[in-house]
Short mmCIF file of C-alpha atoms in Angstrom, two decimals:
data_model
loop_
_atom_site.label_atom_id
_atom_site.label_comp_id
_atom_site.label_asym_id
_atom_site.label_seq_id
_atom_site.Cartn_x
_atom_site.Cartn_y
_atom_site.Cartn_z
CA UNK A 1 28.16 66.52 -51.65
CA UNK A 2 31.54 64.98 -51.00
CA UNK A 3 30.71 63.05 -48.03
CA UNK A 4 27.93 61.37 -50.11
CA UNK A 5 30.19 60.45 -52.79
CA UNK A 6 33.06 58.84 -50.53
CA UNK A 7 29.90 57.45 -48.69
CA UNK A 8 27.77 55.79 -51.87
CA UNK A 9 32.01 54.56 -53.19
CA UNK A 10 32.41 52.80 -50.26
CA UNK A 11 29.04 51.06 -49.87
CA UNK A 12 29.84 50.14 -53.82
CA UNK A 13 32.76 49.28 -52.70
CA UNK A 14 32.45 46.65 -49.57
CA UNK A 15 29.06 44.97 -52.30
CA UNK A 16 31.99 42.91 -53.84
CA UNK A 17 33.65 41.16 -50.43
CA UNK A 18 30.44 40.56 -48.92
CA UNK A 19 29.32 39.09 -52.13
CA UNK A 20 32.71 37.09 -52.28
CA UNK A 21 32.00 32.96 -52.50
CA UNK A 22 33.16 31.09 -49.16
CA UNK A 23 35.57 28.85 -49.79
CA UNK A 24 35.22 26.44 -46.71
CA UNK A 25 32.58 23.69 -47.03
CA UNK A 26 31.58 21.72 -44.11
CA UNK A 27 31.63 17.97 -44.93
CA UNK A 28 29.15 15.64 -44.48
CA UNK A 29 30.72 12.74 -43.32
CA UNK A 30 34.35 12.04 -41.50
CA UNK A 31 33.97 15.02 -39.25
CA UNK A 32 35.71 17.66 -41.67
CA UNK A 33 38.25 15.85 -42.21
CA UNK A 34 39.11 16.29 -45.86
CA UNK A 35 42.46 13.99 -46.23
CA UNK A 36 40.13 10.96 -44.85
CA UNK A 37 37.03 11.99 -46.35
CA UNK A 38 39.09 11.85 -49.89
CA UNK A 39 41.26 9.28 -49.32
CA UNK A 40 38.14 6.47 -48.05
CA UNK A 41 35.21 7.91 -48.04
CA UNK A 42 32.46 8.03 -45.34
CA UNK A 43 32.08 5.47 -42.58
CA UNK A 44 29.30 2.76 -42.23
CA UNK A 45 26.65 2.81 -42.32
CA UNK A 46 26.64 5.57 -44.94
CA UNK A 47 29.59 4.05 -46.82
CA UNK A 48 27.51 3.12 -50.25
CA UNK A 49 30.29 3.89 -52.22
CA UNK A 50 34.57 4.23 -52.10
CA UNK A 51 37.18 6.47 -53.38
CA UNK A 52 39.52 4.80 -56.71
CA UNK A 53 42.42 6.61 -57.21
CA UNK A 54 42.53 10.50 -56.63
CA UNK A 55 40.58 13.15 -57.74
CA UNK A 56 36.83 12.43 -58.23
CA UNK A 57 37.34 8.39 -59.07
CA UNK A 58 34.33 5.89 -57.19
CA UNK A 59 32.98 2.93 -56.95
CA UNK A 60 29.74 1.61 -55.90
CA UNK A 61 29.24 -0.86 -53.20
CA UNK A 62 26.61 -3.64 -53.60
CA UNK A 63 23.91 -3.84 -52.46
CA UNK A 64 23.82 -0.19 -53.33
CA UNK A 65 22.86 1.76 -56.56
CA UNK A 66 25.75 2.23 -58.74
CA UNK A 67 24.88 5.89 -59.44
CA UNK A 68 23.91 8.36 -56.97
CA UNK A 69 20.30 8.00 -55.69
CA UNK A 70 18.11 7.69 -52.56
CA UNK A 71 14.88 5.71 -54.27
CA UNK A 72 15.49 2.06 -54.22
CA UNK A 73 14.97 -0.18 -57.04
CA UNK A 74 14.21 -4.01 -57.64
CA UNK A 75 17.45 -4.15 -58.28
CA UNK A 76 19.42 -1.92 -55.81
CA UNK A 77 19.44 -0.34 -52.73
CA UNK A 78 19.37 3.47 -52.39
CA UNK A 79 22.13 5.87 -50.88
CA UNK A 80 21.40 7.72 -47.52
CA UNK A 81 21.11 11.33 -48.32
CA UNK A 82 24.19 11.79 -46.08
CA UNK A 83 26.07 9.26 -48.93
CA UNK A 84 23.67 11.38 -51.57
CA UNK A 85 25.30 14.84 -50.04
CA UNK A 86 28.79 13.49 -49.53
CA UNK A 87 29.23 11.95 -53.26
CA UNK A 88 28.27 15.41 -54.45
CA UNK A 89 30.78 16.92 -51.86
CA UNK A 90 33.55 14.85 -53.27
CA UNK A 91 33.60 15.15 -56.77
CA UNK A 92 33.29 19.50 -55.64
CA UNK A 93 36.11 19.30 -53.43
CA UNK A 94 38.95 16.00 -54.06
CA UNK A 95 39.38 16.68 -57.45
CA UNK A 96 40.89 19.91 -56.72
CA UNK A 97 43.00 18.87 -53.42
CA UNK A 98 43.69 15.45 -54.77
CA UNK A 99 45.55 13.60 -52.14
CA UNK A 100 46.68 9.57 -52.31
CA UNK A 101 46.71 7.69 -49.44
CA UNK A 102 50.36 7.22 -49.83
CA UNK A 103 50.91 10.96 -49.25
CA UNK A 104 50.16 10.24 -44.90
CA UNK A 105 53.19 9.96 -43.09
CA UNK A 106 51.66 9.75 -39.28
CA UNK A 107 52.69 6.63 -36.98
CA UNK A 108 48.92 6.14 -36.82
CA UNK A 109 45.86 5.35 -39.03
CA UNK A 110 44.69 8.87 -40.81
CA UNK A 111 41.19 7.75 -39.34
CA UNK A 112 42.11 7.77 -36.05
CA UNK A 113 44.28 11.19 -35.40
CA UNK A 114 43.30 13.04 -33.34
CA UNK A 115 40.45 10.97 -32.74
CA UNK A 116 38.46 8.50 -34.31
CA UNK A 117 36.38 9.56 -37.29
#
């Protein structure tokens, strides 16, 4: 009757890690790379909107929709669902890393170590 009740703790026990929210994300654009993905967004041609400032800051680009949105209008064109998933992505995950781009100190672009992305 022991056994069972280590065995039936345990199971109990292990239903709260399993159960445990991941905290990596893959990103949809910039191949991961969260700095750059924060810092300037995603790369043409998905690049319907920019970064302002840190945190979850935008801006639309024209022609584009200046909210997010994959139907197009009269009057604007709408996102890619990769820009759809990625402006989602961002205001989840820079507002809580932040980042500027004055915080790189590489020789090189941000965009292009260790490769271009």
């Amino acid at each position: 009757m022991k056994q069972w009740i280590w065995i039936l703790v345990a199971f109990l026990g292990f239903q709260g890690v399993a159960g445990a929210q991941q905290v990596y994300e893959d990103l949809s654009c910039r191949s991961n790379d969260p700095f750059v993905f924060c810092t300037q967004g995603c790369k043409s041609p998905d690049r319907h909107w920019k970064p302002v400032g840190s945190g979850s800051g935008w801006a639309p680009i024209p022609p584009y929709c200046p909210y997010p949105t994959v139907v197009s209008t009269k009057y604007c064109k709408g996102w890619s669902l990769t820009a759809y998933k990625a402006w989602f992505e961002r205001q989840r995950i820079c507002q809580v890393g932040g980042g500027k781009a004055s915080d790189w100190t590489g020789r090189q672009r941000p965009e292009t170590v260790p490769g271009n992305h």
